[in-house]
XYZ file of C-alpha atoms in Angstrom:
714
model
C 26.391 66.829 -92.607
C 24.595 64.379 -94.684
C 22.172 62.741 -91.870
C 21.016 59.867 -93.725
C 20.601 58.022 -96.955
C 16.792 57.293 -96.761
C 13.774 58.455 -94.726
C 9.974 59.104 -94.371
C 6.790 60.013 -92.376
C 3.410 59.555 -90.509
C -0.800 60.039 -90.701
C -2.922 62.711 -89.499
C -6.579 62.459 -90.855
C -9.680 60.660 -90.437
C 10.135 32.455 -93.176
C 12.696 31.904 -94.852
C 12.202 35.375 -96.017
C 15.213 36.994 -97.586
C 15.008 35.281 -100.838
C 10.941 35.098 -100.489
C 11.106 38.830 -100.388
C 13.387 39.235 -103.464
C 10.823 37.001 -105.464
C 7.880 38.988 -104.454
C 9.484 42.239 -105.299
C 10.233 40.625 -108.625
C 6.649 39.686 -109.200
C 5.407 43.053 -108.133
C 7.697 44.949 -110.496
C 7.248 42.518 -113.310
C 3.273 43.095 -113.165
C 2.423 39.788 -112.265
C 0.384 40.833 -109.062
C -3.156 41.807 -109.318
C -4.986 43.550 -106.490
C -6.633 40.767 -104.609
C -9.798 40.884 -102.834
C -9.562 41.444 -98.980
C -11.752 38.774 -97.824
C -12.000 38.288 -93.987
C -13.065 35.642 -91.664
C -16.749 35.779 -90.659
C -16.476 33.169 -87.913
C -13.612 31.112 -86.824
C -15.532 27.901 -86.761
C -15.687 24.759 -88.935
C -18.589 26.072 -91.324
C -20.950 24.658 -94.114
C -23.781 25.804 -96.299
C -23.417 29.646 -95.557
C -26.709 31.531 -95.946
C -26.855 35.413 -95.656
C -29.943 37.435 -95.376
C -30.562 41.312 -94.921
C -33.396 41.969 -92.739
C -36.017 43.791 -94.537
C -38.295 44.469 -91.527
C -35.785 46.153 -89.384
C -36.367 49.784 -90.027
C -34.316 50.805 -86.971
C -31.063 49.142 -88.481
C -31.040 49.008 -92.124
C -27.664 47.626 -92.517
C -28.380 44.566 -90.449
C -27.305 40.955 -91.923
C -27.625 37.775 -90.225
C -25.480 34.763 -91.718
C -26.206 31.054 -90.768
C -23.782 27.990 -90.972
C -24.226 24.343 -90.296
C -21.597 22.653 -87.891
C -22.452 19.229 -86.965
C -25.521 19.096 -85.044
C -25.543 22.964 -84.592
C -26.745 25.799 -86.620
C -24.742 29.096 -85.742
C -25.973 32.697 -86.401
C -23.709 35.621 -86.818
C -24.531 39.444 -87.092
C -23.480 42.329 -89.094
C -24.533 45.951 -88.330
C -22.794 47.764 -90.844
C -23.724 45.748 -94.216
C -21.157 43.150 -93.813
C -18.009 45.222 -93.055
C -17.733 43.768 -89.468
C -19.346 40.579 -87.834
C -20.047 39.593 -84.326
C -17.097 37.864 -82.741
C -19.401 34.906 -81.472
C -22.773 33.625 -82.548
C -25.642 35.555 -81.547
C -27.644 32.670 -81.337
C -27.467 28.846 -81.858
C -29.430 25.780 -82.505
C -28.370 22.250 -81.509
C -30.494 19.209 -83.123
C -29.970 16.000 -81.357
C -31.043 13.627 -84.218
C -27.899 11.730 -85.269
C -25.776 11.744 -87.390
C -25.912 15.543 -87.852
C -27.650 18.471 -89.391
C -27.064 19.483 -92.999
C -27.865 21.986 -95.753
C -29.801 24.469 -93.885
C -32.059 27.286 -95.372
C -32.416 30.655 -93.726
C -35.327 32.989 -94.355
C -37.152 36.312 -93.055
C -40.738 36.158 -93.344
C -41.592 39.284 -95.123
C -45.226 39.716 -94.233
C -47.599 38.331 -91.773
C -48.963 34.657 -91.981
C -51.568 33.452 -89.582
C -49.783 33.673 -86.145
C -46.340 34.072 -87.833
C -45.678 37.735 -87.769
C -43.702 39.695 -90.478
C -39.874 39.665 -89.363
C -40.015 36.201 -87.987
C -36.908 34.051 -88.861
C -37.177 30.726 -90.360
C -34.140 28.398 -90.367
C -34.787 24.553 -91.899
C -32.238 21.928 -91.601
C -32.414 18.305 -92.886
C -31.813 15.812 -89.747
C -31.286 12.150 -89.921
C -29.750 12.045 -93.284
C -26.706 10.036 -94.167
C -27.326 7.474 -91.440
C -25.982 3.983 -92.356
C -28.224 2.258 -93.174
C -30.365 5.190 -94.101
C -33.574 5.299 -92.039
C -35.838 8.042 -90.649
C -35.071 11.638 -91.891
C -36.883 14.733 -92.264
C -36.518 18.596 -92.835
C -37.362 20.292 -89.631
C -38.337 24.365 -89.188
C -37.335 26.469 -86.291
C -38.443 30.056 -86.010
C -36.919 32.890 -84.080
C -38.654 36.323 -83.402
C -35.603 38.011 -81.709
C -33.189 38.349 -84.463
C -31.888 34.893 -84.272
C -30.988 35.067 -80.452
C -33.280 32.302 -79.461
C -35.044 29.482 -81.488
C -37.832 27.037 -81.046
C -39.037 24.028 -82.819
C -41.952 24.915 -85.329
C -42.966 22.212 -87.635
C -41.588 19.458 -89.680
C -42.013 20.152 -93.325
C -41.563 16.631 -94.864
C -40.405 13.370 -93.536
C -38.926 10.015 -95.292
C -36.921 7.226 -95.002
C -33.860 7.955 -97.586
C -32.715 11.505 -97.969
C -34.155 15.032 -97.898
C -31.949 17.993 -98.376
C -31.672 21.557 -98.938
C -34.722 23.465 -97.752
C -35.391 26.893 -99.727
C -38.192 29.412 -99.003
C -40.203 31.681 -101.378
C -43.509 33.414 -101.196
C -45.831 32.858 -104.173
C -48.046 35.423 -105.778
C -50.999 34.665 -103.545
C -48.950 35.475 -100.608
C -48.404 31.507 -99.609
C -45.234 30.147 -98.172
C -43.421 27.692 -100.434
C -40.503 25.388 -99.273
C -38.476 23.678 -101.896
C -35.949 20.892 -101.025
C -34.241 17.897 -102.773
C -35.564 14.429 -102.362
C -34.333 10.862 -102.525
C -37.404 9.336 -101.551
C -38.427 8.062 -105.141
C -35.375 5.753 -106.106
C -37.629 3.067 -106.422
C -39.692 4.713 -109.140
C -36.490 5.441 -111.240
C -35.755 9.148 -109.850
C -32.227 9.217 -108.042
C -33.001 12.511 -106.735
C -35.774 15.082 -107.647
C -36.745 18.614 -106.670
C -40.008 19.263 -105.031
C -41.869 21.775 -102.882
C -44.843 22.056 -100.324
C -46.991 24.859 -99.546
C -48.277 26.298 -96.200
C -51.243 28.812 -95.884
C -50.667 29.183 -92.149
C -47.194 30.818 -91.837
C -45.358 27.385 -91.783
C -47.333 25.412 -89.122
C -48.745 22.852 -91.509
C -47.637 21.972 -95.092
C -49.724 20.669 -98.163
C -49.015 17.623 -100.368
C -45.827 17.616 -102.204
C -45.579 18.765 -105.840
C -42.686 17.760 -107.962
C -40.802 20.565 -109.739
C -37.890 18.911 -111.568
C -37.327 15.178 -112.104
C -35.299 13.006 -114.624
C -36.289 9.500 -115.110
C -33.757 6.785 -115.402
C -31.990 6.696 -112.184
C -28.926 8.465 -113.056
C -29.693 12.212 -112.949
C -29.882 14.020 -109.504
C -31.337 17.540 -109.736
C -30.681 19.456 -106.544
C -29.863 22.341 -104.430
C -32.683 24.565 -105.567
C -32.496 28.263 -105.129
C -35.432 30.543 -106.001
C -35.626 34.167 -106.730
C -38.559 36.437 -107.690
C -38.018 38.782 -110.353
C -39.419 42.348 -110.916
C -42.343 40.894 -113.170
C -43.434 38.653 -110.389
C -42.276 35.625 -112.012
C -39.616 33.336 -110.717
C -36.249 31.506 -111.504
C -34.709 28.606 -109.932
C -31.017 27.715 -110.094
C -30.007 24.039 -109.533
C -27.258 21.820 -109.953
C -27.885 18.317 -112.191
C -25.508 15.662 -111.015
C -25.038 12.395 -112.566
C -23.596 14.194 -115.678
C -21.320 16.785 -114.520
C -23.311 18.751 -111.930
C -23.858 21.560 -114.075
C -25.724 24.474 -113.158
C -29.086 25.246 -114.867
C -31.819 27.702 -114.535
C -35.531 27.115 -114.975
C -38.502 29.612 -114.994
C -41.929 29.883 -113.494
C -44.919 32.349 -113.782
C -46.078 31.440 -110.327
C -43.592 29.601 -108.303
C -45.711 26.431 -108.657
C -45.197 25.363 -112.136
C -41.914 25.062 -113.844
C -42.589 23.464 -117.175
C -42.113 19.755 -117.855
C -40.477 18.158 -114.968
C -38.151 16.343 -116.997
C -36.777 19.572 -118.915
C -33.601 20.518 -117.477
C -33.973 24.439 -118.524
C -31.040 26.406 -119.587
C -27.384 25.823 -118.558
C -25.567 28.899 -116.954
C -22.969 29.865 -119.467
C -20.739 32.730 -120.089
C -19.915 34.698 -122.979
C -16.346 33.503 -122.474
C -17.412 29.965 -123.034
C -17.412 28.812 -119.656
C -20.298 27.381 -117.232
C -20.715 26.922 -113.746
C -21.022 23.352 -111.790
C -21.802 22.283 -108.120
C -23.756 23.911 -105.745
C -24.889 27.017 -107.631
C -26.751 29.742 -106.121
C -28.523 32.792 -107.667
C -29.501 36.458 -106.619
C -31.719 39.120 -108.129
C -30.643 42.845 -107.954
C -32.539 45.860 -109.296
C -30.639 48.021 -111.697
C -33.082 50.415 -112.812
C -34.451 48.286 -115.585
C -37.786 46.551 -116.144
C -35.954 43.134 -115.341
C -33.029 43.907 -113.057
C -29.792 41.728 -112.810
C -29.528 38.207 -112.020
C -25.971 37.025 -110.258
C -25.147 33.275 -110.238
C -22.399 31.682 -108.818
C -20.951 27.973 -108.641
C -18.350 26.149 -106.985
C -16.437 25.140 -110.128
C -15.955 26.941 -113.658
C -15.650 24.630 -116.505
C -14.787 25.135 -120.030
C -17.834 24.429 -122.500
C -15.358 23.006 -124.894
C -13.820 20.317 -122.714
C -14.767 20.656 -119.040
C -11.340 21.805 -118.007
C -11.240 24.665 -115.440
C -9.986 28.035 -116.669
C -7.909 30.427 -114.687
C -11.177 32.267 -113.492
C -12.277 29.142 -111.665
C -13.043 30.167 -108.199
C -12.673 33.931 -108.803
C -15.897 34.989 -110.600
C -19.682 35.151 -110.524
C -21.913 35.674 -113.829
C -24.372 38.415 -114.504
C -27.669 38.182 -116.783
C -29.716 41.260 -117.441
C -32.280 39.387 -119.854
C -34.094 37.454 -116.848
C -31.491 34.484 -117.036
C -32.050 33.853 -120.880
C -28.986 33.710 -123.356
C -25.430 34.092 -122.282
C -24.108 35.429 -118.781
C -21.404 37.858 -118.309
C -18.488 37.071 -115.817
C -17.447 39.492 -113.200
C -14.786 39.503 -110.544
C -15.938 37.690 -107.254
C -15.607 39.461 -103.874
C -13.825 36.359 -102.635
C -11.461 33.906 -104.322
C -11.729 30.062 -103.384
C -10.906 27.993 -106.333
C -11.975 24.457 -106.280
C -11.996 21.388 -108.741
C -15.182 19.893 -107.554
C -13.427 17.319 -105.281
C -13.931 19.096 -101.931
C -17.074 19.928 -100.160
C -15.651 23.211 -98.655
C -14.051 25.752 -101.019
C -16.593 27.777 -102.700
C -19.365 25.409 -101.975
C -22.865 26.868 -102.137
C -21.466 30.529 -101.926
C -23.870 33.513 -101.370
C -24.219 36.816 -102.913
C -26.103 39.751 -101.721
C -26.498 42.794 -103.602
C -26.259 46.010 -101.426
C -29.547 47.967 -100.839
C -28.597 50.590 -103.402
C -27.618 48.243 -105.870
C -24.046 49.377 -106.342
C -22.148 46.718 -104.290
C -22.060 42.926 -104.108
C -21.173 40.852 -100.942
C -20.062 37.399 -100.998
C -19.655 34.641 -98.243
C -17.893 31.784 -99.592
C -16.116 28.645 -97.720
C -12.491 28.303 -97.890
C -9.789 26.431 -96.281
C -7.523 28.212 -93.741
C -3.965 27.415 -93.303
C -4.557 24.602 -91.015
C -6.781 23.100 -93.541
C -10.135 23.695 -91.552
C -12.989 25.037 -93.381
C -13.958 28.502 -92.634
C -16.542 31.021 -93.797
C -14.932 34.239 -95.544
C -16.750 37.502 -96.580
C -15.981 40.524 -98.853
C -17.909 43.325 -100.482
C -16.677 44.755 -103.852
C -18.540 47.141 -106.511
C -21.077 45.293 -108.419
C -19.855 44.324 -111.919
C -16.236 44.664 -111.083
C -14.463 43.286 -114.371
C -12.259 40.351 -114.506
C -8.578 41.328 -115.152
C -5.798 39.497 -116.952
C -3.463 39.678 -113.788
C -6.145 38.468 -111.704
C -6.402 35.214 -113.785
C -2.702 34.686 -113.531
C -2.569 35.321 -109.788
C -2.834 32.038 -107.860
C -2.238 33.392 -104.593
C -4.559 32.198 -101.466
C -6.420 35.218 -100.482
C -7.942 33.676 -97.325
C -5.090 34.138 -94.901
C -6.097 36.099 -91.828
C -2.609 36.679 -90.370
C 0.334 38.219 -91.833
C 3.981 38.697 -90.967
C 6.404 41.609 -90.754
C 8.153 43.178 -92.404
C 5.301 44.293 -95.234
C 7.870 44.610 -97.942
C 11.722 43.849 -98.471
C 12.528 47.197 -98.267
C 10.947 50.569 -97.434
C 12.148 53.266 -94.850
C 9.684 55.959 -93.434
C 6.472 54.021 -94.192
C 3.128 56.196 -94.389
C -0.564 55.060 -94.830
C -3.494 56.948 -95.261
C -6.946 55.564 -95.433
C -9.569 57.392 -97.797
C -12.971 56.168 -99.471
C -12.336 52.493 -98.700
C -8.693 52.276 -99.883
C -5.387 52.473 -98.210
C -2.602 54.642 -99.581
C 0.904 53.549 -98.754
C 4.128 55.198 -99.628
C 7.798 55.001 -98.381
C 11.241 56.405 -99.161
C 12.717 55.071 -102.420
C 15.316 57.891 -102.544
C 14.690 58.095 -106.159
C 11.218 58.853 -106.884
C 7.749 59.178 -105.295
C 5.782 55.774 -105.372
C 2.178 55.135 -103.973
C 0.584 51.896 -103.419
C -3.132 51.419 -103.462
C -5.006 48.670 -101.592
C -7.747 47.350 -99.336
C -5.295 45.679 -97.121
C -2.109 47.572 -95.860
C -0.587 44.361 -94.714
C -0.721 42.813 -97.959
C 1.440 45.651 -99.978
C 3.222 43.106 -101.990
C -0.020 42.646 -104.129
C -1.229 46.041 -104.005
C -1.587 48.361 -106.991
C 1.758 50.254 -107.347
C 2.799 53.445 -109.305
C 5.416 55.911 -109.502
C 3.455 59.146 -109.562
C 6.594 61.745 -109.814
C 10.420 61.572 -110.575
C 12.543 64.502 -109.587
C 14.009 67.024 -112.291
C 17.396 66.570 -113.544
C 18.490 69.520 -111.603
C 17.390 72.130 -109.260
C 16.599 72.289 -105.136
C 14.383 69.362 -105.515
C 16.460 66.875 -107.713
C 18.169 64.320 -105.313
C 17.547 62.540 -102.017
C 13.611 62.099 -102.185
C 13.013 61.237 -98.654
C 9.957 60.824 -96.317
C 7.089 61.257 -98.342
C 3.623 61.753 -96.912
C 0.312 61.750 -98.764
C -2.483 64.120 -97.297
C -6.030 64.768 -98.272
C -6.754 68.505 -97.699
C -9.839 70.403 -99.011
C -10.828 67.908 -101.423
C -7.341 67.479 -102.954
C -4.109 65.311 -102.634
C -0.977 66.646 -101.438
C 2.317 64.874 -101.391
C 4.945 66.129 -98.989
C 8.505 65.092 -99.470
C 12.027 65.776 -98.542
C 14.622 66.629 -101.119
C 18.032 68.293 -101.878
C 19.615 69.781 -104.835
C 21.902 67.266 -106.669
C 24.447 70.010 -107.544
C 25.149 70.651 -103.942
C 23.565 67.718 -101.990
C 23.751 68.260 -98.299
C 21.694 69.232 -95.009
C 22.427 72.839 -95.883
C 20.154 72.540 -99.026
C 17.475 70.179 -97.640
C 14.079 71.235 -97.358
C 10.378 69.835 -97.739
C 8.646 70.177 -100.854
C 4.943 69.942 -101.785
C 2.781 68.477 -104.910
C -0.773 68.678 -105.588
C -3.369 66.627 -107.416
C -6.994 67.132 -107.890
C -7.820 63.711 -108.912
C -10.068 61.418 -106.529
C -7.462 58.677 -106.990
C -3.907 59.819 -106.314
C -2.392 57.303 -108.708
C -4.205 59.095 -111.265
C -4.374 62.732 -112.764
C -1.337 65.016 -112.777
C 0.690 66.299 -109.932
C 1.497 69.939 -109.750
C 4.822 71.131 -108.163
C 3.689 73.740 -105.279
C 7.432 74.252 -104.758
C 9.296 74.324 -101.330
C 7.350 74.988 -97.892
C 8.742 78.172 -96.439
C 10.375 76.898 -93.451
C 12.730 79.192 -91.495
C 15.205 76.211 -91.047
C 16.512 73.890 -93.448
C 15.414 70.435 -92.396
C 13.172 67.245 -93.312
C 10.163 65.266 -92.332
C 7.091 67.529 -93.088
C 3.677 66.516 -91.883
C 0.284 68.114 -91.500
C -2.485 67.698 -89.300
C -5.809 68.902 -88.521
C -7.419 70.249 -85.130
C -10.047 72.444 -84.474
C -10.566 73.670 -87.924
C -6.943 74.553 -88.470
C -4.172 72.757 -90.397
C -0.679 72.567 -88.586
C 2.702 71.887 -90.377
C 5.472 69.912 -88.281
C 8.978 69.318 -89.474
C 12.574 68.714 -88.116
C 14.619 71.551 -88.516
C 18.442 71.671 -88.787
C 19.684 74.242 -85.802
C 23.452 74.045 -85.459
C 24.315 70.466 -84.647
C 20.826 69.490 -83.686
C 17.533 68.399 -85.318
C 14.623 70.066 -83.642
C 11.060 69.846 -83.921
C 8.790 72.799 -85.057
C 5.192 73.603 -85.546
C 3.415 76.423 -87.497
C 0.068 77.266 -88.801
C -0.569 76.470 -92.263
C -2.021 79.544 -94.490
C -2.367 76.716 -97.301
C -1.344 73.414 -97.912
C 1.895 74.647 -99.303
C 2.565 77.859 -97.277
C 3.282 78.146 -93.495
C 2.812 81.292 -91.294
C 5.995 82.996 -90.179
C 5.483 82.154 -86.591
C 7.248 78.806 -86.390
C 7.710 77.541 -82.787
C 10.325 75.215 -81.715
C 8.579 72.401 -79.567
C 11.348 70.330 -78.375
C 15.133 69.742 -79.028
C 17.187 66.540 -78.247
C 17.663 66.800 -74.309
C 17.850 63.155 -73.192
C 20.546 60.550 -73.694
C 18.269 58.332 -75.708
C 17.963 61.289 -78.232
C 21.699 61.775 -78.648
C 23.112 58.057 -79.297
C 26.282 58.113 -81.350
C 26.938 61.488 -80.872
C 23.992 63.106 -82.952
C 21.246 64.960 -81.537
C 18.198 64.346 -83.321
C 14.442 64.674 -83.134
C 12.993 63.971 -86.337
C 9.773 62.308 -88.100
C 7.027 64.105 -86.235
C 3.744 62.604 -86.232
C 0.451 63.712 -84.880
C -1.919 61.096 -82.785
C -5.035 61.967 -81.440
C -5.179 60.328 -78.132
C -7.937 59.581 -75.570
C -9.392 61.681 -72.746
C -8.736 64.845 -74.889
C -4.979 64.305 -75.082
C -2.974 65.067 -78.185
C 0.332 63.432 -78.935
C 3.224 63.976 -81.276
C 5.224 61.012 -81.666
C 8.629 61.431 -83.230
C 12.005 59.443 -83.892
C 14.922 60.073 -81.745
C 18.775 59.732 -82.270
C 20.306 58.945 -85.611
C 18.685 56.476 -88.130
C 21.740 54.319 -88.382
C 21.915 53.684 -84.582
C 20.399 50.631 -83.409
C 18.901 52.308 -80.508
C 16.835 54.720 -82.743
C 13.486 55.001 -81.046
C 10.083 56.734 -80.549
C 9.566 59.616 -78.286
C 6.425 61.509 -77.422
C 5.046 65.106 -76.735
C 1.861 65.559 -74.919
C -0.594 68.258 -74.717
C -4.429 68.511 -74.662
C -7.281 69.452 -77.206
C -7.951 73.019 -75.534
C -4.323 74.077 -75.280
C -2.584 76.636 -77.566
C -0.638 74.241 -79.797
C 1.706 76.772 -80.858
C 2.777 77.345 -77.165
C 5.734 74.943 -76.412
C 4.625 75.106 -72.644
C 1.625 73.358 -73.714
C 3.681 70.184 -74.580
C 5.199 67.921 -72.229
C 7.838 65.469 -73.216
C 8.004 61.882 -72.044
C 11.283 61.111 -70.315
C 11.882 57.466 -71.896
C 11.251 56.270 -75.222
C 7.617 54.804 -75.926
C 8.830 52.558 -78.616
C 12.239 50.840 -78.935
C 14.128 48.240 -79.933
C 13.684 44.328 -78.762
C 16.936 42.159 -78.630
C 14.718 39.390 -78.114
C 12.675 39.812 -81.051
C 15.610 40.909 -83.219
C 13.921 44.231 -83.807
C 16.411 46.937 -83.978
C 16.162 50.960 -84.573
C 12.176 50.901 -84.919
C 10.970 54.446 -85.890
C 9.647 56.900 -88.172
C 6.284 55.832 -87.953
C 2.548 56.731 -88.905
C -0.801 55.673 -87.843
C -4.071 54.118 -89.296
C -7.107 52.618 -88.415
C -8.660 49.086 -89.133
C -11.260 48.953 -91.989
C -13.907 48.847 -89.307
C -12.647 51.942 -87.861
C -12.126 50.276 -84.223
C -8.523 49.436 -84.111
C -5.450 51.390 -83.947
C -2.357 50.640 -85.959
C 1.136 51.941 -85.925
C 3.368 51.528 -88.887
C 6.918 52.023 -88.679
C 10.373 50.797 -90.225
C 13.038 48.692 -88.319
C 15.873 46.672 -89.204
C 16.218 42.841 -88.369
C 20.119 43.091 -87.492
C 22.056 45.381 -85.179
C 24.406 46.736 -88.090
C 24.810 50.385 -87.079
C 23.605 51.487 -90.418
C 21.026 53.332 -91.998
C 20.117 50.730 -94.443
C 18.094 47.636 -94.786
C 14.945 49.226 -93.129
C 11.695 47.605 -93.775
C 8.135 48.358 -92.901
C 6.178 46.785 -90.227
C 2.843 47.086 -88.802
C 1.104 45.964 -85.349
C -1.866 46.920 -83.310
C -1.529 49.347 -80.343
C -3.835 50.203 -77.328
C -4.692 52.859 -74.983
C -3.588 53.305 -71.278
C -6.108 54.554 -68.706
C -4.913 58.040 -68.927
C -5.469 58.324 -72.446
C -1.645 57.991 -73.973
C -0.773 55.173 -76.199
C 0.662 51.796 -75.561
C 2.645 50.615 -78.452
C 4.077 47.572 -76.510
C 7.209 46.126 -78.112
C 8.017 45.347 -81.772
C 6.690 42.323 -82.992
C 9.348 39.919 -84.426
C 9.834 39.525 -88.079
C 7.991 36.051 -89.315
C 5.464 36.188 -86.205
C 1.997 35.662 -87.293
C -0.154 38.907 -86.524
C -3.842 38.660 -87.008
C -5.014 40.913 -89.920
C -6.901 44.280 -89.255
C -10.555 43.898 -88.793
């Protein structure tokens, strides 16, 4: 009785599509795809001039970040309490400026120490107002302050006023503990300066400001230095990044010992150039990070990457930042950027004035960058990756837009019995191939087409596990990886010789290292779909055993990850009509799900995989019961997840469960068919979130239609 041609399993621990999927599959196999950054939406609002800070004076919430964005006449503030992994769904505070036509080019700063009446921890937000009016008229840079972590704001002072244009305020503390505000000024056009960079000083915490000092100014009426960003280095000197427009808008750095004197105001400084022969242009920003050395690291990013030779844009454009460990002197090294947002310098949105923020331990870098969404609107995106992540060849050849915040099912053009597990920031995915064991590794399980992929095991030429490699599951137990899979003997392939087998790998990354064959699990019956779960310090094994004409669900204690105890208990057998479609009595693919209110569930697949009514059933117990006692489990009388004729989803089953990256959302991954074909073929993996009923049981809803946009996990 050969029950099926392909199959898989679940999870335990904490379009014109047809030809498109063929193309994506080819690209994946051919190695064109590189793993893309899993950048996520910070705020679903039009946004410009992103700014992000880590609150240094908040000892109670050391991972609190705040981000600000310009939007018309409003400044919006969003908060993260987990170092940027997740963000508030709406602004925690806003500022509305009534001066026409809009605000622009804001600066955001946390006051590090008390100045006069301004206490440490006070937040400053400064913005250009009155600019861009036609004709040009009164303009200024106005300063607002907040003493409650951006919840409420009040006007504090006007830093500088003019008649033509004042832009891009940036704050810093000098060596004497005075507050400096740098900005771009168009107020000296009549003296031959198209635009210059200047600063003012406050000795009373930002209430009043001294006379203006010029920092960078090129005569001749053509060149426009602007967009200054200032950082203090470990030796108490200062570095400024800025753009020099009028001749390409290239990014430069200048240096100062005290933050006031930057050498000759007409001296450009040093262009930011990489060892690859490229340089940044337009809207650069700079960050400093400790690395254990005396000087630390400087990180720079710009809107556009140009080749030094001809100013063309290389493949790395919009995908890299640069690092320098020599206080900004000499060449810089290109590194993979957390967010990809290519721009040719003709659009004020993508990658404009992107922000880099190094983690407190100096090991990771967060980026907030602007990009166009699928509707063409400018939105801020965020991602964090290890610092100094190298640039790869596949990354440079990949032109895929990574800013999409939705996905569509199916996740792959083929793949029965999907399985996902999350570990150390990565999702590991597998499904039945029938011929080998293949693993995918990704930060985004809804983007499997672009995931790293590797065949980690192929069956022997002969023997009990040489054919029909089905239902793989990857588990992390006792610090090692284990792959459970179903197989039979090529010499005598049938259900009479079908068992669950185990492989072991000691590597931290299951796509690396060696897989050791631990043999066949010692089940009392032939069968398939082995799965494990942990509860109250014990590890349990589940499988579907062949008992006469039926496939019944069994549970047992595990002595070790490849051996189960002799006490193997039958939990359920097919008893309802929906478990016996097409004359086949089948309960298979058992998956453990920890519910709410002390409930435990085993979700399983019912009926034959080729039947279009293949569906999910549920057993329920509680977390204090004896899980090896069949009386502890109650079966649902009806399926908990089944086909949707309206959505053209047939035979949904053989599922697994996982969490979103922030750990707050529950997701079910399952296979299904788009056609009612009565076959155990053309099954593809799909994913959708699920929710919980008041009694603590899961509410899976109905299967989402293929091609329907679903918001990505948060």
